[in-house]
Coordinates of N, CA and C in Angstrom, one line a residue:
X1 N 124.1 -7.2 139.4 CA 124.4 -6.2 138.3 C 123.6 -4.9 138.6
X2 N 124.2 -3.8 138.3 CA 123.5 -2.5 138.4 C 122.5 -2.3 137.3
X3 N 121.3 -1.9 137.7 CA 120.3 -1.6 136.7 C 120.6 -0.2 136.1
X4 N 121.1 0.7 136.9 CA 121.4 2.1 136.4 C 122.8 2.4 136.9
X5 N 123.6 2.9 136.1 CA 124.9 3.4 136.4 C 125.1 4.9 135.9
X6 N 125.2 5.8 136.8 CA 125.4 7.2 136.5 C 126.8 7.6 136.9
X7 N 127.6 8.1 136.0 CA 129.0 8.5 136.2 C 129.2 10.0 135.8
X8 N 129.5 10.8 136.8 CA 130.0 12.2 136.5 C 129.0 13.0 135.6
X9 N 127.7 12.8 135.9 CA 126.7 13.4 135.1 C 126.6 14.9 135.3
X10 N 126.7 15.6 134.2 CA 126.6 17.1 134.2 C 125.5 17.5 133.2
X11 N 124.5 18.3 133.6 CA 123.5 18.8 132.8 C 123.3 20.3 133.0
X12 N 123.4 21.0 131.9 CA 123.3 22.5 131.9 C 122.1 22.9 131.2
X13 N 121.5 24.0 131.6 CA 120.5 24.8 130.9 C 121.1 26.1 130.6
X14 N 121.7 26.3 129.4 CA 122.4 27.5 129.1 C 123.7 27.6 130.0
X15 N 123.8 28.7 130.7 CA 124.9 28.8 131.6 C 124.7 28.2 133.0
X16 N 123.4 27.8 133.2 CA 123.1 27.3 134.6 C 123.4 25.8 134.6
X17 N 124.2 25.4 135.6 CA 124.5 24.0 135.8 C 123.5 23.4 136.8
X18 N 122.6 22.6 136.3 CA 121.5 22.0 137.1 C 122.0 20.8 137.9
X19 N 122.8 20.0 137.2 CA 123.4 18.8 137.8 C 124.9 18.8 137.6
X20 N 125.6 18.7 138.8 CA 127.0 19.0 138.8 C 127.9 17.8 139.0
X21 N 128.0 16.9 138.1 CA 128.9 15.8 138.1 C 128.6 14.7 139.1
X22 N 127.3 14.3 139.2 CA 126.9 13.3 140.1 C 127.2 11.9 139.6
X23 N 127.3 11.0 140.6 CA 127.5 9.6 140.3 C 126.7 8.7 141.3
X24 N 126.1 7.7 140.8 CA 125.4 6.8 141.7 C 125.0 5.5 140.9
X25 N 124.8 4.4 141.6 CA 124.4 3.2 141.0 C 123.0 2.7 141.6
X26 N 122.2 2.1 140.8 CA 120.9 1.5 141.3 C 121.0 0.1 141.0
X27 N 120.9 -0.8 142.1 CA 120.9 -2.2 141.9 C 119.6 -2.7 141.4
X28 N 119.6 -3.8 140.6 CA 118.4 -4.4 140.1 C 117.5 -4.9 141.3
X29 N 116.2 -4.6 141.1 CA 115.2 -5.0 142.1 C 115.1 -4.2 143.3
X30 N 115.9 -3.1 143.4 CA 115.8 -2.3 144.6 C 115.0 -1.0 144.3
X31 N 114.5 -0.3 145.4 CA 113.9 1.0 145.3 C 115.0 2.0 145.8
X32 N 115.3 2.9 144.8 CA 116.4 3.9 145.1 C 115.7 5.2 145.0
X33 N 116.0 6.0 146.0 CA 115.4 7.4 146.1 C 116.4 8.5 146.0
X34 N 116.1 9.4 145.1 CA 116.8 10.7 145.0 C 116.1 11.7 145.9
X35 N 116.7 12.1 147.0 CA 116.0 12.8 148.0 C 116.6 14.2 148.2
X36 N 115.7 15.2 148.2 CA 116.2 16.6 148.4 C 115.1 17.6 148.2
X37 N 115.4 18.8 148.5 CA 114.3 19.9 148.4 C 114.0 20.2 147.0
X38 N 113.0 21.0 146.8 CA 112.6 21.4 145.4 C 113.8 22.2 144.8
X39 N 114.0 22.0 143.5 CA 115.0 22.7 142.7 C 116.4 22.1 143.0
X40 N 116.5 20.9 143.6 CA 117.8 20.3 143.9 C 118.4 19.7 142.7
X41 N 117.6 19.4 141.6 CA 118.1 18.7 140.5 C 117.6 17.3 140.3
X42 N 116.6 16.9 141.1 CA 116.1 15.5 141.1 C 115.4 15.2 139.8
X43 N 114.5 16.1 139.4 CA 113.7 15.9 138.2 C 114.5 15.9 137.0
X44 N 115.5 16.8 136.9 CA 116.5 16.8 135.8 C 117.2 15.4 135.6
X45 N 117.6 14.9 136.7 CA 118.3 13.6 136.7 C 117.3 12.5 136.1
X46 N 116.1 12.5 136.6 CA 115.1 11.5 136.2 C 114.8 11.7 134.7
X47 N 114.7 12.9 134.3 CA 114.4 13.1 132.8 C 115.5 12.7 131.9
X48 N 116.7 12.8 132.4 CA 117.9 12.3 131.7 C 117.8 10.8 131.6
X49 N 117.6 10.1 132.7 CA 117.5 8.6 132.7 C 116.3 8.1 131.9
X50 N 115.3 8.9 131.8 CA 114.1 8.6 131.0 C 114.3 8.8 129.5
X51 N 115.5 9.3 129.1 CA 115.8 9.5 127.7 C 115.2 10.8 127.2
X52 N 114.7 11.7 128.0 CA 114.0 12.9 127.6 C 115.0 14.1 127.5
X53 N 116.1 14.0 128.1 CA 117.1 15.1 128.1 C 118.5 14.5 127.7
X54 N 119.2 15.2 126.9 CA 120.6 14.9 126.7 C 121.5 15.5 127.7
X55 N 122.7 15.0 127.9 CA 123.6 15.5 128.9 C 124.8 16.2 128.3
X56 N 125.4 17.0 129.1 CA 126.6 17.8 128.6 C 127.9 17.0 128.8
X57 N 128.0 16.2 129.8 CA 129.1 15.3 130.0 C 128.8 14.2 131.0
X58 N 129.7 13.2 131.1 CA 129.4 12.0 131.9 C 128.8 10.9 131.1
X59 N 128.3 9.9 131.8 CA 127.7 8.8 131.2 C 126.5 8.2 132.0
X60 N 125.6 7.6 131.3 CA 124.5 6.8 131.9 C 124.3 5.5 131.2
X61 N 124.4 4.4 132.0 CA 124.1 3.1 131.4 C 122.9 2.5 132.1
X62 N 122.0 1.9 131.4 CA 120.8 1.3 131.9 C 120.7 -0.1 131.4
X63 N 120.7 -1.0 132.3 CA 120.7 -2.5 132.0 C 121.8 -2.8 131.0
X64 N 123.0 -2.2 131.2 CA 124.2 -2.4 130.4 C 124.1 -1.8 129.0
X65 N 123.1 -0.9 128.8 CA 123.0 -0.2 127.5 C 123.4 1.3 127.8
X66 N 124.2 1.8 126.9 CA 124.7 3.2 127.0 C 123.6 4.1 126.5
X67 N 123.1 5.0 127.4 CA 122.0 5.8 127.1 C 122.2 6.7 125.9
X68 N 123.3 7.2 125.7 CA 123.6 8.2 124.6 C 123.6 7.5 123.2
X69 N 123.8 6.1 123.3 CA 123.9 5.4 122.0 C 122.7 4.6 121.7
X70 N 121.9 4.1 122.7 CA 120.8 3.2 122.5 C 119.5 3.7 123.2
X71 N 119.1 4.9 123.1 CA 117.9 5.4 123.8 C 116.7 4.7 123.3
X72 N 116.6 4.3 122.1 CA 115.3 3.7 121.6 C 115.2 2.3 122.2
X73 N 116.3 1.6 122.4 CA 116.2 0.2 123.0 C 115.8 0.4 124.5
X74 N 116.4 1.4 125.1 CA 116.1 1.6 126.5 C 114.6 1.9 126.7
X75 N 114.0 2.7 125.9 CA 112.6 3.1 126.0 C 111.7 1.9 126.0
X76 N 112.1 0.8 125.4 CA 111.2 -0.4 125.4 C 111.0 -1.0 126.7
X77 N 111.9 -0.8 127.7 CA 111.7 -1.5 128.9 C 111.7 -0.6 130.2
X78 N 111.6 0.7 130.0 CA 111.4 1.6 131.1 C 110.1 2.3 131.1
X79 N 109.7 2.9 132.2 CA 108.4 3.6 132.3 C 108.7 4.8 133.2
X80 N 108.2 6.0 132.7 CA 108.5 7.2 133.5 C 107.1 7.9 133.8
X81 N 107.0 8.3 135.1 CA 105.8 9.0 135.6 C 106.2 10.4 136.1
X82 N 106.0 11.5 135.4 CA 106.4 12.8 135.9 C 105.5 13.2 137.0
X83 N 106.0 14.1 137.8 CA 105.2 14.7 138.9 C 103.9 15.3 138.4
X84 N 104.0 16.0 137.3 CA 102.8 16.8 136.8 C 102.1 16.0 135.7
X85 N 102.2 14.7 135.7 CA 101.5 13.9 134.6 C 100.0 14.1 134.8
X86 N 99.3 14.0 133.6 CA 97.9 14.1 133.6 C 97.3 13.0 132.7
X87 N 96.0 12.8 132.8 CA 95.3 11.8 132.0 C 94.2 12.5 131.2
X88 N 93.8 11.9 130.1 CA 92.8 12.5 129.3 C 91.5 12.5 130.0
X89 N 91.0 13.7 130.4 CA 89.9 13.8 131.3 C 88.6 13.4 130.7
X90 N 88.4 13.3 129.4 CA 87.2 12.9 128.8 C 87.1 11.4 128.6
X91 N 88.1 10.7 128.9 CA 88.1 9.2 128.8 C 87.8 8.6 130.2
X92 N 87.2 7.4 130.2 CA 87.1 6.7 131.5 C 88.5 6.2 131.8
X93 N 88.6 5.8 133.1 CA 89.9 5.3 133.5 C 90.3 4.0 132.7
X94 N 89.3 3.2 132.4 CA 89.6 2.0 131.7 C 90.0 2.3 130.2
X95 N 89.3 3.2 129.6 CA 89.6 3.6 128.2 C 91.0 4.3 128.2
X96 N 91.3 5.0 129.2 CA 92.6 5.7 129.2 C 93.7 4.6 129.3
X97 N 93.6 3.6 130.1 CA 94.6 2.5 130.2 C 94.7 1.8 128.9
X98 N 93.5 1.5 128.2 CA 93.5 0.9 127.0 C 94.3 1.7 125.9
X99 N 94.0 3.0 125.9 CA 94.7 3.9 125.0 C 96.2 3.8 125.1
X100 N 96.7 3.9 126.4 CA 98.1 3.8 126.6 C 98.7 2.4 126.3
X101 N 98.0 1.4 126.6 CA 98.5 0.0 126.4 C 98.8 -0.2 124.9
X102 N 98.0 0.4 124.1 CA 98.2 0.2 122.6 C 99.5 0.7 122.1
X103 N 100.1 1.6 122.9 CA 101.4 2.1 122.4 C 102.5 1.1 122.7
X104 N 102.3 0.1 123.6 CA 103.3 -0.8 124.1 C 103.3 -2.2 123.5
X105 N 102.2 -2.8 123.6 CA 102.1 -4.3 123.3 C 100.7 -4.6 122.8
X106 N 100.5 -4.6 121.5 CA 99.1 -4.8 121.0 C 98.6 -6.3 121.3
X107 N 99.5 -7.2 121.3 CA 99.1 -8.6 121.4 C 98.5 -8.9 122.8
X108 N 99.0 -8.2 123.8 CA 98.6 -8.5 125.2 C 97.9 -7.3 125.8
X109 N 97.2 -6.5 125.0 CA 96.6 -5.3 125.5 C 95.6 -5.6 126.6
X110 N 94.8 -6.7 126.5 CA 93.8 -7.0 127.5 C 94.4 -7.3 128.8
X111 N 95.5 -8.1 128.8 CA 96.2 -8.4 130.1 C 96.9 -7.2 130.7
X112 N 97.5 -6.4 129.9 CA 98.1 -5.2 130.4 C 97.1 -4.2 131.0
X113 N 96.0 -4.0 130.4 CA 95.0 -3.1 130.9 C 94.4 -3.7 132.2
X114 N 94.2 -5.0 132.3 CA 93.7 -5.6 133.5 C 94.7 -5.4 134.7
X115 N 96.0 -5.5 134.4 CA 96.9 -5.2 135.4 C 96.9 -3.8 135.9
X116 N 96.8 -2.9 134.9 CA 96.6 -1.5 135.3 C 95.4 -1.2 136.2
X117 N 94.3 -1.9 135.8 CA 93.1 -1.7 136.6 C 93.3 -2.2 138.1
X118 N 94.0 -3.4 138.2 CA 94.3 -4.0 139.5 C 95.2 -3.1 140.3
X119 N 96.2 -2.5 139.7 CA 97.1 -1.6 140.4 C 96.4 -0.3 140.9
X120 N 95.6 0.3 140.0 CA 94.9 1.5 140.3 C 93.8 1.3 141.4
X121 N 93.2 0.1 141.4 CA 92.3 -0.3 142.4 C 91.2 0.7 142.7
X122 N 90.5 1.1 141.6 CA 89.4 2.1 141.7 C 88.0 1.5 141.7
X123 N 88.0 0.2 141.7 CA 86.7 -0.5 141.7 C 85.8 -0.1 140.6
X124 N 84.5 0.2 140.8 CA 83.6 0.6 139.7 C 83.9 1.9 139.2
X125 N 84.7 2.8 139.9 CA 85.0 4.1 139.3 C 85.9 4.0 138.1
X126 N 86.5 2.9 137.9 CA 87.4 2.8 136.7 C 86.6 3.1 135.4
X127 N 85.3 2.9 135.4 CA 84.5 3.2 134.2 C 83.8 4.6 134.3
X128 N 84.2 5.4 135.2 CA 83.8 6.8 135.2 C 84.9 7.7 134.5
X129 N 84.5 8.8 134.0 CA 85.4 9.7 133.4 C 86.5 10.2 134.3
X130 N 87.7 10.4 133.8 CA 88.8 10.9 134.6 C 88.5 12.2 135.3
X131 N 87.8 13.1 134.6 CA 87.5 14.4 135.2 C 86.6 14.4 136.4
X132 N 86.1 13.2 136.7 CA 85.3 13.1 138.0 C 86.1 12.5 139.1
X133 N 87.4 12.2 138.9 CA 88.3 11.6 139.9 C 88.8 12.7 140.8
X134 N 89.1 12.3 142.0 CA 89.9 13.1 143.0 C 91.3 13.1 142.6
X135 N 92.1 13.9 143.2 CA 93.6 13.9 142.9 C 94.2 12.6 143.2
X136 N 93.8 12.0 144.3 CA 94.4 10.7 144.7 C 94.0 9.6 143.7
X137 N 92.8 9.6 143.2 CA 92.3 8.6 142.3 C 93.1 8.8 140.9
X138 N 93.3 10.0 140.5 CA 94.0 10.3 139.3 C 95.4 9.7 139.4
X139 N 96.1 10.0 140.5 CA 97.4 9.6 140.7 C 97.5 8.0 140.7
X140 N 96.6 7.4 141.3 CA 96.6 5.9 141.3 C 96.4 5.4 139.9
X141 N 95.5 6.0 139.1 CA 95.4 5.6 137.7 C 96.7 5.8 137.0
X142 N 97.4 6.9 137.2 CA 98.6 7.1 136.5 C 99.7 6.2 137.0
X143 N 99.8 5.8 138.2 CA 100.7 4.8 138.7 C 100.4 3.5 138.0
X144 N 99.1 3.2 137.9 CA 98.7 1.9 137.2 C 99.2 2.0 135.8
X145 N 99.0 3.1 135.1 CA 99.5 3.3 133.7 C 101.0 3.0 133.7
X146 N 101.8 3.6 134.6 CA 103.3 3.5 134.6 C 103.7 2.1 134.8
X147 N 103.0 1.3 135.6 CA 103.5 0.0 136.1 C 102.9 -1.2 135.4
X148 N 101.8 -1.0 134.7 CA 101.1 -2.1 134.1 C 101.8 -2.8 133.0
X149 N 102.9 -2.2 132.4 CA 103.6 -2.8 131.3 C 104.8 -3.7 131.9
X150 N 104.9 -3.9 133.2 CA 105.9 -4.6 133.8 C 107.3 -4.1 133.4
X151 N 107.6 -2.8 133.6 CA 108.9 -2.3 133.1 C 110.0 -2.9 133.9
X152 N 111.2 -3.0 133.3 CA 112.4 -3.4 134.1 C 112.8 -2.3 135.0
X153 N 112.6 -1.0 134.6 CA 112.9 0.1 135.4 C 111.7 1.1 135.4
X154 N 111.2 1.4 136.6 CA 110.1 2.4 136.8 C 110.7 3.6 137.4
X155 N 110.5 4.8 136.7 CA 111.1 6.0 137.1 C 109.9 6.9 137.6
X156 N 109.8 7.2 138.8 CA 108.7 7.9 139.4 C 109.1 9.2 140.1
X157 N 108.6 10.3 139.5 CA 109.0 11.6 140.1 C 107.9 12.1 141.1
X158 N 108.3 12.2 142.3 CA 107.4 12.6 143.4 C 106.1 11.9 143.4
X159 N 106.1 10.5 143.5 CA 104.9 9.8 143.2 C 103.7 10.0 144.2
X160 N 104.0 10.6 145.4 CA 103.0 10.8 146.4 C 102.7 12.3 146.6
X161 N 103.3 13.2 145.8 CA 103.2 14.6 146.0 C 101.8 15.1 146.0
X162 N 101.4 15.8 147.1 CA 100.1 16.5 147.1 C 99.0 15.5 147.5
X163 N 99.3 14.3 147.8 CA 98.2 13.3 148.2 C 98.0 13.3 149.7
X164 N 96.7 13.0 150.1 CA 96.4 12.8 151.5 C 97.1 11.6 152.0
X165 N 97.0 11.4 153.3 CA 97.7 10.3 154.0 C 97.3 8.9 153.4
X166 N 96.0 8.7 153.2 CA 95.5 7.4 152.8 C 96.0 7.1 151.4
X167 N 95.8 8.0 150.5 CA 96.2 7.8 149.1 C 97.7 7.7 149.0
X168 N 98.5 8.4 149.7 CA 99.9 8.3 149.7 C 100.4 7.0 150.2
X169 N 99.7 6.5 151.2 CA 100.0 5.1 151.7 C 99.7 4.1 150.7
X170 N 98.6 4.2 150.0 CA 98.3 3.2 148.9 C 99.3 3.2 147.8
X171 N 99.8 4.4 147.4 CA 100.8 4.5 146.4 C 102.1 3.8 146.8
X172 N 102.5 4.0 148.1 CA 103.7 3.4 148.6 C 103.6 1.9 148.6
X173 N 102.4 1.4 149.0 CA 102.2 -0.1 148.9 C 102.4 -0.6 147.5
X174 N 101.8 0.1 146.6 CA 101.9 -0.3 145.2 C 103.4 -0.4 144.7
X175 N 104.2 0.6 145.1 CA 105.6 0.7 144.7 C 106.3 -0.5 145.4
X176 N 106.1 -0.7 146.6 CA 106.7 -1.8 147.3 C 106.4 -3.2 146.6
X177 N 105.2 -3.4 146.3 CA 104.8 -4.6 145.7 C 105.4 -4.8 144.3
X178 N 105.5 -3.7 143.6 CA 106.1 -3.7 142.3 C 107.6 -4.1 142.3
X179 N 108.3 -3.6 143.3 CA 109.7 -4.0 143.5 C 109.9 -5.4 143.9
X180 N 108.9 -5.9 144.7 CA 109.0 -7.4 145.1 C 108.8 -8.3 143.9
X181 N 108.2 -7.8 142.8 CA 107.9 -8.6 141.6 C 109.1 -8.5 140.6
X182 N 110.1 -7.7 141.0 CA 111.3 -7.7 140.2 C 111.6 -6.4 139.5
X183 N 110.7 -5.4 139.5 CA 111.0 -4.2 138.8 C 111.9 -3.3 139.7
X184 N 112.9 -2.7 139.1 CA 113.7 -1.7 139.7 C 113.0 -0.4 139.8
X185 N 113.0 0.3 140.9 CA 112.3 1.6 141.0 C 113.3 2.7 141.4
X186 N 113.3 3.7 140.6 CA 114.1 4.9 140.8 C 113.0 6.0 141.0
X187 N 113.0 6.6 142.2 CA 112.0 7.7 142.5 C 112.7 8.9 143.1
X188 N 112.0 10.0 143.0 CA 112.4 11.2 143.7 C 111.4 11.6 144.7
X189 N 111.8 12.3 145.7 CA 110.9 12.8 146.7 C 111.6 13.9 147.5
X190 N 110.7 14.9 147.9 CA 111.2 15.9 148.9 C 110.7 15.5 150.3
X191 N 109.9 14.4 150.3 CA 109.4 14.0 151.6 C 110.4 13.0 152.2
X192 N 111.2 13.5 153.1 CA 112.3 12.7 153.6 C 111.9 11.7 154.6
X193 N 110.7 11.8 155.1 CA 110.2 10.8 156.1 C 109.7 9.6 155.4
X194 N 109.0 9.7 154.3 CA 108.4 8.5 153.7 C 109.5 7.6 153.1
X195 N 110.7 8.1 152.7 CA 111.7 7.3 152.1 C 112.2 6.3 153.1
X196 N 112.1 6.5 154.4 CA 112.5 5.5 155.3 C 111.7 4.2 155.2
X197 N 110.5 4.4 154.8 CA 109.6 3.2 154.6 C 109.8 2.6 153.2
X198 N 110.0 3.5 152.2 CA 110.0 3.1 150.8 C 111.3 2.5 150.3
X199 N 112.4 3.2 150.6 CA 113.7 3.0 149.8 C 114.7 2.1 150.5
X200 N 115.3 1.3 149.6 CA 116.4 0.4 150.1 C 117.7 1.2 150.2
X201 N 117.9 2.1 149.2 CA 119.0 3.0 149.1 C 118.6 4.4 148.8
X202 N 119.3 5.4 149.3 CA 118.9 6.8 148.9 C 120.2 7.6 148.6
X203 N 120.0 8.6 147.8 CA 121.1 9.6 147.6 C 120.5 11.0 148.0
X204 N 121.1 11.7 148.8 CA 120.7 13.0 149.2 C 121.3 14.0 148.2
X205 N 120.5 14.8 147.6 CA 120.9 15.8 146.6 C 120.5 17.2 146.9
X206 N 121.5 18.1 146.7 CA 121.3 19.5 147.1 C 122.1 20.4 146.1
X207 N 121.4 21.3 145.5 CA 122.0 22.2 144.5 C 122.8 21.5 143.4
X208 N 122.2 20.4 142.9 CA 122.8 19.7 141.8 C 123.9 18.7 142.2
X209 N 124.2 18.5 143.5 CA 125.3 17.6 143.9 C 124.7 16.6 144.9
X210 N 125.2 15.4 144.8 CA 124.9 14.3 145.8 C 125.8 14.6 147.0
X211 N 125.2 14.8 148.1 CA 126.0 15.1 149.3 C 126.1 13.9 150.3
X212 N 125.3 12.9 150.1 CA 125.5 11.7 150.9 C 124.7 10.6 150.3
X213 N 125.0 9.3 150.5 CA 124.3 8.2 149.9 C 124.5 7.0 150.8
X214 N 123.4 6.1 150.8 CA 123.5 4.9 151.6 C 122.1 4.4 152.0
X215 N 122.1 3.4 152.8 CA 120.8 2.9 153.3 C 120.2 3.8 154.4
X216 N 118.9 4.1 154.4 CA 118.4 5.0 155.3 C 118.8 4.8 156.8
X217 N 118.6 3.5 157.2 CA 119.0 3.2 158.6 C 120.4 3.4 158.9
X218 N 121.3 3.1 158.0 CA 122.8 3.3 158.2 C 123.1 4.8 158.3
X219 N 122.4 5.6 157.4 CA 122.7 7.0 157.5 C 122.2 7.6 158.8
X220 N 121.1 7.2 159.3 CA 120.6 7.7 160.6 C 121.5 7.3 161.7
X221 N 122.1 6.1 161.6 CA 123.0 5.7 162.6 C 124.3 6.5 162.5
X222 N 124.8 6.7 161.3 CA 126.0 7.5 161.1 C 126.0 8.9 161.6
X223 N 124.8 9.5 161.4 CA 124.7 10.9 161.9 C 123.9 11.1 163.2
X224 N 123.7 10.0 163.9 CA 123.0 10.0 165.1 C 121.6 10.8 165.0
X225 N 120.9 10.4 164.0 CA 119.7 11.1 163.7 C 118.5 10.2 163.9
X226 N 117.3 10.8 164.2 CA 116.1 10.1 164.3 C 115.4 9.8 163.0
X227 N 115.7 10.6 162.0 CA 115.1 10.4 160.7 C 115.9 11.0 159.6
X228 N 115.6 10.8 158.3 CA 116.4 11.2 157.2 C 116.3 12.8 157.1
X229 N 115.3 13.4 157.6 CA 115.2 14.8 157.6 C 116.3 15.4 158.4
X230 N 116.5 14.8 159.6 CA 117.6 15.2 160.5 C 119.0 15.0 159.8
X231 N 119.1 13.8 159.1 CA 120.4 13.5 158.4 C 120.7 14.6 157.4
X232 N 119.7 15.0 156.6 CA 119.9 16.0 155.5 C 120.3 17.3 156.2
X233 N 119.6 17.7 157.2 CA 120.0 19.0 157.9 C 121.4 19.0 158.4
X234 N 121.8 17.9 159.0 CA 123.2 17.8 159.5 C 124.2 17.8 158.4
X235 N 123.9 17.1 157.3 CA 124.9 17.1 156.1 C 125.1 18.4 155.5
X236 N 124.0 19.2 155.4 CA 124.1 20.5 154.6 C 124.6 21.6 155.5
X237 N 124.7 21.4 156.8 CA 125.1 22.4 157.7 C 126.7 22.6 157.6

């Protein structure tokens, strides 16, 4: 069964059409990547699926629930991490996770926070204030926040953007492990090389349109390319 079904989605900002009638499905338990350059429409699509934006036309179903009719029910089992997400800098990492956990499930707060701590993997620094963290540490804390509630669908916007090689690799491992445990992951990235490692399926998006879709390896074979970056270049030419 598809975890996410997007059909003929159109989203406009005034007269500007940011998303131009795209369609794609995300299967349960897979990592699906929306891949494309900046301003391609990736974030708009993720914000729609996260229930933060309404659409002009088309339809979105998440776990067999129609987004336009049951957004409140959908919010109970999804988690969204924006690219520019921040954490309260005057809280410690642990206190921040506790604060967020209380919004979701008060009965199991301790277990949820412990899982967030394990995902973030900050060791003793979890009890330091967030404003003392490096960018990579903050991002790991935020990924822990997004995944500690065991969402059915995790929506991650540019999860490794701006991170050094080591921290980016750690985030990718976390995402892979999360999918193995049954969470469906929908992510965006303009880093077309990392998706070859991360994603089971990808959709290439440019100027609000999906221009190609499939498994990374199959797309590289189809276009006789060495990597997804070459695939994208050949498709848009």
